[in-house]
PDB file of C-alpha atoms in Angstrom:
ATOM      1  CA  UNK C   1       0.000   0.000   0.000  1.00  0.00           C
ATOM      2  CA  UNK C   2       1.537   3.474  -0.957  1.00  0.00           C
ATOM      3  CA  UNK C   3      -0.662   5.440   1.500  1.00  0.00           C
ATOM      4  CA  UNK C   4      -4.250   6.073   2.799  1.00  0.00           C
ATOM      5  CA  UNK C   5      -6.637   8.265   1.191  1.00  0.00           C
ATOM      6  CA  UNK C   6      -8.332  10.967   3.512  1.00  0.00           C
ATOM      7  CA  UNK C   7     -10.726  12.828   0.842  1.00  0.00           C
ATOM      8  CA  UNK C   8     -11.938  13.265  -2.333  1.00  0.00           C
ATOM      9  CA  UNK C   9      -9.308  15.836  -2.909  1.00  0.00           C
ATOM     10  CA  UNK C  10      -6.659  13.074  -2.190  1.00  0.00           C
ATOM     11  CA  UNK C  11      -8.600  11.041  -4.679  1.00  0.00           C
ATOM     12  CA  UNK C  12      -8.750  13.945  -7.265  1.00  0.00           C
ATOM     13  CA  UNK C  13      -5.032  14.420  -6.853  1.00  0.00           C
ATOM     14  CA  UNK C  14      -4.043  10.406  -7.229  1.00  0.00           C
ATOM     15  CA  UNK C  15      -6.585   9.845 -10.720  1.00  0.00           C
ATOM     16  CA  UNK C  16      -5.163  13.367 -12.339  1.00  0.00           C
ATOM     17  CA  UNK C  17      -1.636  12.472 -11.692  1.00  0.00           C
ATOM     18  CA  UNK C  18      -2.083   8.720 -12.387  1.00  0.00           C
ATOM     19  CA  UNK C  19       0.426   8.691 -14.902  1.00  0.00           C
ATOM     20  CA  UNK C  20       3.192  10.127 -13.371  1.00  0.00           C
ATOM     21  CA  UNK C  21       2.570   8.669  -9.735  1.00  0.00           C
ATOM     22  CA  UNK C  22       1.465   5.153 -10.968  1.00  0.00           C
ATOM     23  CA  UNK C  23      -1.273   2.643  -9.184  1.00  0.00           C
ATOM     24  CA  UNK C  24      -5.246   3.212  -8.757  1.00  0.00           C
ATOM     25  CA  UNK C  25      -7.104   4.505  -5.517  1.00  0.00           C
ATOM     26  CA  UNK C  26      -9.417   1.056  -4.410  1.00  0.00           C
ATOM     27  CA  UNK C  27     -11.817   1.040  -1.722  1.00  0.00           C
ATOM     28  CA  UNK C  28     -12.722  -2.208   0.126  1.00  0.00           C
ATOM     29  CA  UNK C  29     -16.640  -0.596  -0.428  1.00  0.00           C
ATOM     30  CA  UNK C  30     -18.549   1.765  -1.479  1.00  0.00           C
ATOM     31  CA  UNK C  31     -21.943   2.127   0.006  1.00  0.00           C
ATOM     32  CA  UNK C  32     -24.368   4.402  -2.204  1.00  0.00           C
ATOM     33  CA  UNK C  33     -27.627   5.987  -0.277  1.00  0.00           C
ATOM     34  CA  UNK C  34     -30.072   3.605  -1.727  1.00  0.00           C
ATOM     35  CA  UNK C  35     -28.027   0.668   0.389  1.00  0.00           C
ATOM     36  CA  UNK C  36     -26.142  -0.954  -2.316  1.00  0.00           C
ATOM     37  CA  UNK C  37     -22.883  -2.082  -1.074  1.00  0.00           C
ATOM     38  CA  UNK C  38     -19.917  -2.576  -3.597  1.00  0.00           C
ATOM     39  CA  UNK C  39     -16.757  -4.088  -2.490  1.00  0.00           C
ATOM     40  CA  UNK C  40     -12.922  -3.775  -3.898  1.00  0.00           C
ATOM     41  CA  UNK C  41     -14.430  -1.158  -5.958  1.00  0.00           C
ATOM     42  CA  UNK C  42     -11.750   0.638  -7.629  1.00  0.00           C
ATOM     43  CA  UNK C  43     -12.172   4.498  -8.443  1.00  0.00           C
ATOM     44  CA  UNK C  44     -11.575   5.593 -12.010  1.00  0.00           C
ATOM     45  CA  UNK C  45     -12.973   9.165 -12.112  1.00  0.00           C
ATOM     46  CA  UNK C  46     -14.034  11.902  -9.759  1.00  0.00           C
ATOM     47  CA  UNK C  47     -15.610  15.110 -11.528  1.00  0.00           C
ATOM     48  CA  UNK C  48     -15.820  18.350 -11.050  1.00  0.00           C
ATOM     49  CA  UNK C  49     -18.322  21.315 -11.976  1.00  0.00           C
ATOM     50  CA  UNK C  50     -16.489  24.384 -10.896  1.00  0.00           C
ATOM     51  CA  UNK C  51     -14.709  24.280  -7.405  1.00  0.00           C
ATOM     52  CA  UNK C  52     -17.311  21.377  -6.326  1.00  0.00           C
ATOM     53  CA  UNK C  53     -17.149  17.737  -6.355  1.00  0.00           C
ATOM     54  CA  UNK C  54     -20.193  16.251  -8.571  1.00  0.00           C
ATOM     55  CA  UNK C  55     -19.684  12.597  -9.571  1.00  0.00           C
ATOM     56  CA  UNK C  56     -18.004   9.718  -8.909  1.00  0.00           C
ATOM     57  CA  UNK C  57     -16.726   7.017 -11.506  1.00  0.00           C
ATOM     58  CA  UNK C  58     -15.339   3.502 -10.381  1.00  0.00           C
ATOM     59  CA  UNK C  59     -15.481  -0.232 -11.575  1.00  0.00           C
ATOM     60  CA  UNK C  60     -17.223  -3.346  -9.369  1.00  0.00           C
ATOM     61  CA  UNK C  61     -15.708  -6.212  -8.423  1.00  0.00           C
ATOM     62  CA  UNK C  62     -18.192  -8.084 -11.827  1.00  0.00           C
ATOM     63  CA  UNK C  63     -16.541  -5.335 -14.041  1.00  0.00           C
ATOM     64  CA  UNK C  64     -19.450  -3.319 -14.186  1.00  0.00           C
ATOM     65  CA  UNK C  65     -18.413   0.531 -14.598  1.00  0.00           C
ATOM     66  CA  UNK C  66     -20.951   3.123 -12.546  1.00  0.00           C
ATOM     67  CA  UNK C  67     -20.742   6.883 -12.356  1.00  0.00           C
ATOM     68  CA  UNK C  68     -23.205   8.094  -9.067  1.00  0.00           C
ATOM     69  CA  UNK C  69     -23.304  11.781  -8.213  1.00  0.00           C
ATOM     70  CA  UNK C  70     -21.204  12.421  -4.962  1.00  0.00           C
ATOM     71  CA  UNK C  71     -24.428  12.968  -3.134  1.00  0.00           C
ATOM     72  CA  UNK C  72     -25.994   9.408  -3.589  1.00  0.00           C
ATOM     73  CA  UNK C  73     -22.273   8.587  -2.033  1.00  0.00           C
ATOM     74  CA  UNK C  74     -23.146   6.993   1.430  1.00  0.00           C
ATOM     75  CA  UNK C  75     -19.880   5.721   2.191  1.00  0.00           C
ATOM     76  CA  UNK C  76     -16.560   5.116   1.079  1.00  0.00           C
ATOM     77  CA  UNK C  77     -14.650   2.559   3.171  1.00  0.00           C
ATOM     78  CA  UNK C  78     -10.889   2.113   3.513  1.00  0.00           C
ATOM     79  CA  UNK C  79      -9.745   4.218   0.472  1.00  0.00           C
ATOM     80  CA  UNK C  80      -5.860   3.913  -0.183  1.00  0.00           C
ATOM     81  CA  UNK C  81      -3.894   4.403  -3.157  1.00  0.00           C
ATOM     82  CA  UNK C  82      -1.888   0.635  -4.153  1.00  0.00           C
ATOM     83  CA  UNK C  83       0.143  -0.738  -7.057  1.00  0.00           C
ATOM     84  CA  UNK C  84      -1.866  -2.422  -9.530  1.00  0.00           C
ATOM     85  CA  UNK C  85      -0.455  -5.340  -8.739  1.00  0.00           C
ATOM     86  CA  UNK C  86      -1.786  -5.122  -5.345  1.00  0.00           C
ATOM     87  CA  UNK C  87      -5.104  -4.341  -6.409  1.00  0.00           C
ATOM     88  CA  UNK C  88      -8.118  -6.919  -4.938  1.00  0.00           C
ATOM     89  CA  UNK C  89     -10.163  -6.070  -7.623  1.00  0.00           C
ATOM     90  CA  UNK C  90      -9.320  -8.805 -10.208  1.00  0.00           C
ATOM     91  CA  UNK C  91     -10.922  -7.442 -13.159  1.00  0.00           C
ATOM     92  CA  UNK C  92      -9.106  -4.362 -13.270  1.00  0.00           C
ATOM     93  CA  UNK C  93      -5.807  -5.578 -12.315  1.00  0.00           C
ATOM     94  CA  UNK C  94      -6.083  -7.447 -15.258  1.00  0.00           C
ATOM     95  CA  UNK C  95      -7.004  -4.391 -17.487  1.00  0.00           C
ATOM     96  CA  UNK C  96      -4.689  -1.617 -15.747  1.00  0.00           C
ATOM     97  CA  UNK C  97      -1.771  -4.533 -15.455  1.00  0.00           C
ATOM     98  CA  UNK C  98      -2.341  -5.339 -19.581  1.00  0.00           C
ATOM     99  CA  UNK C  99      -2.453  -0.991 -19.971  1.00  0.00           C
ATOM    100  CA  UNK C 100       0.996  -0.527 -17.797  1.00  0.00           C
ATOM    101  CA  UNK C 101       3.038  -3.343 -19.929  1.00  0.00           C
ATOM    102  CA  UNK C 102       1.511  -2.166 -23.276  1.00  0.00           C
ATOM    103  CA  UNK C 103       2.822   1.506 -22.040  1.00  0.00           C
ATOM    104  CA  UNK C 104       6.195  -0.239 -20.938  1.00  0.00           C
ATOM    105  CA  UNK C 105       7.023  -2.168 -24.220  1.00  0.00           C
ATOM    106  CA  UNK C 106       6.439   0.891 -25.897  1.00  0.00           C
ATOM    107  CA  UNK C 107       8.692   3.191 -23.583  1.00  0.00           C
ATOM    108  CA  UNK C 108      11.005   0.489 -24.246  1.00  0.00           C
ATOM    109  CA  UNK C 109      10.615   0.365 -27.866  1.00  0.00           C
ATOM    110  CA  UNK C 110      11.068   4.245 -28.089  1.00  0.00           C
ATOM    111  CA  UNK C 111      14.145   4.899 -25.867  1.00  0.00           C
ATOM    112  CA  UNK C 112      16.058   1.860 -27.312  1.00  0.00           C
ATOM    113  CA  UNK C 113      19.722   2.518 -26.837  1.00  0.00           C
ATOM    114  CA  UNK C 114      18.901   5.633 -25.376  1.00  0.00           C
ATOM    115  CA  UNK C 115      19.301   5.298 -21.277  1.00  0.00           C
ATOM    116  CA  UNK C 116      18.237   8.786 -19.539  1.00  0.00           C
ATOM    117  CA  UNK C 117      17.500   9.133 -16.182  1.00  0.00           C
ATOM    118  CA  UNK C 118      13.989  10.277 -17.160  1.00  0.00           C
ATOM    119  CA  UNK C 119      13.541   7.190 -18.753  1.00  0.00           C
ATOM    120  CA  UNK C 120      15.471   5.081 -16.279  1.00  0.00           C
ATOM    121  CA  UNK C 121      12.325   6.185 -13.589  1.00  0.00           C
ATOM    122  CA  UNK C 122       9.309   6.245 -15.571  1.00  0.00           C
ATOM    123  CA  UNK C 123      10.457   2.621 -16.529  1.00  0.00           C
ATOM    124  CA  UNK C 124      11.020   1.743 -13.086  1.00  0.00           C
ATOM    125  CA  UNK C 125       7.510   2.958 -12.146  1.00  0.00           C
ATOM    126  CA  UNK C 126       5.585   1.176 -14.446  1.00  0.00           C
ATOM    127  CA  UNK C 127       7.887  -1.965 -13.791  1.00  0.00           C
ATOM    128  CA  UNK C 128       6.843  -1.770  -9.896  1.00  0.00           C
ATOM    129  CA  UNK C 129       3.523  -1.058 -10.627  1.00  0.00           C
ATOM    130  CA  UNK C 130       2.594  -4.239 -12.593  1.00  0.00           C
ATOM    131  CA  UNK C 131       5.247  -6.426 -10.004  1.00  0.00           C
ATOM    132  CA  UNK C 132       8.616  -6.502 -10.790  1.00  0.00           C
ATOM    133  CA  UNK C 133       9.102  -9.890 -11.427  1.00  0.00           C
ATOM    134  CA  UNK C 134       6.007  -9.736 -14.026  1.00  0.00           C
ATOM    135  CA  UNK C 135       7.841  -6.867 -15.745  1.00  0.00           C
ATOM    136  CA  UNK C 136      11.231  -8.938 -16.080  1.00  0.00           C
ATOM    137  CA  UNK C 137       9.756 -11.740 -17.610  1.00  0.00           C
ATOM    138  CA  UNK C 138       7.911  -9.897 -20.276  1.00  0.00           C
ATOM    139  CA  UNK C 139      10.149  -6.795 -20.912  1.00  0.00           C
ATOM    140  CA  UNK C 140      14.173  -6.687 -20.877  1.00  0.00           C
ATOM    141  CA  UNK C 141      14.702  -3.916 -18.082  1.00  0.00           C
ATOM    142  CA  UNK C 142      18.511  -5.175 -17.803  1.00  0.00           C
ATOM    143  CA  UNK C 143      19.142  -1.259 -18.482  1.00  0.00           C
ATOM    144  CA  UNK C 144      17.246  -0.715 -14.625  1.00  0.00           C
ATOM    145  CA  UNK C 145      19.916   0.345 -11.963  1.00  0.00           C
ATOM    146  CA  UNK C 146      19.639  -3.096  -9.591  1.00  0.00           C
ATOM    147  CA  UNK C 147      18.618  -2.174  -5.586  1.00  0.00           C
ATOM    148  CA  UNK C 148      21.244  -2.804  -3.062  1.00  0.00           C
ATOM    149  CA  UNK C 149      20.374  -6.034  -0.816  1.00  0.00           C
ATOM    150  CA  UNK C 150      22.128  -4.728   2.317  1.00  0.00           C
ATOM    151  CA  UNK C 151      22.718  -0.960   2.602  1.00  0.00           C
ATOM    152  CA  UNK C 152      24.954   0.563   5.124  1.00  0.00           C
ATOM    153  CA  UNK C 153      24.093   3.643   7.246  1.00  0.00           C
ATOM    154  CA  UNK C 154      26.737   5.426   8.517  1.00  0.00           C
ATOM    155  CA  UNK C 155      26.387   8.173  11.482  1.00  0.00           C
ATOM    156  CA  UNK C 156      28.340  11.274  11.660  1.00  0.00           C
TER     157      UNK C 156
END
């Protein structure tokens, strides 16, 4: 889990940056005002109409896509931002995990023989989003600088 979200403005933030922060905002449910319950729903939109809030989009466990108005919003439960590999939501880990590694062949395929630091950490992003090990096995990230297994700390 990267960290807990407190608000929609914490949501707003996470879906408008997705790109350059990597992972998707799930909650473990979403309770609307008529009493529907919806768990491991993941968030995929939040709109605004001026300075104000006005819907919600997000995707059901089933893979059904809804888009309520922030007032028929009863609850949100346990919102945190996560890795899409972490994500309990099965259907779209599948679809954001198949969107990261078509974005990550073709990163790859662009900056061939070209190794800039920019590069180096949008790479790396997208590489821990979907799981490292997932990434290795379908992409060649040899070029990715390899994380130290012990690391000393010296004081003073």
């Amino acid at each position: 889990m990267r960290y807990q979200i407190n608000g929609y403005t914490d949501m707003y933030t996470v879906i408008a940056n997705e790109r350059k922060i990597g992972g998707a905002i799930e909650a473990s449910s979403i309770r609307l005002r008529t009493g529907e319950v919806y768990g491991n729903a993941v968030l995929t939109r939040l709109e605004m109409s001026g300075a104000h809030f006005c819907s919600i989009g997000f995707v059901t466990e089933e893979g059904q896509r809804l888009i309520v108005h922030v007032d028929d919003v009863s609850m949100i439960a346990d919102a945190r931002h996560v890795n899409v590999c972490e994500l309990r939501n099965d259907c779209m880990r599948a679809e954001k995990k198949a969107d990261r590694m078509k974005r990550l062949k073709r990163l790859c395929e662009l900056n061939e023989g070209s190794c800039t630091l920019t590069f180096q950490e949008e790479a790396l992003l997208l590489a821990q989003d979907v799981g490292l090990e997932e990434a290795h096995a379908q992409v060649d990230l040899s070029f990715l600088p390899q994380a130290e297994k012990s690391k000393v700390v010296r004081i003073a």
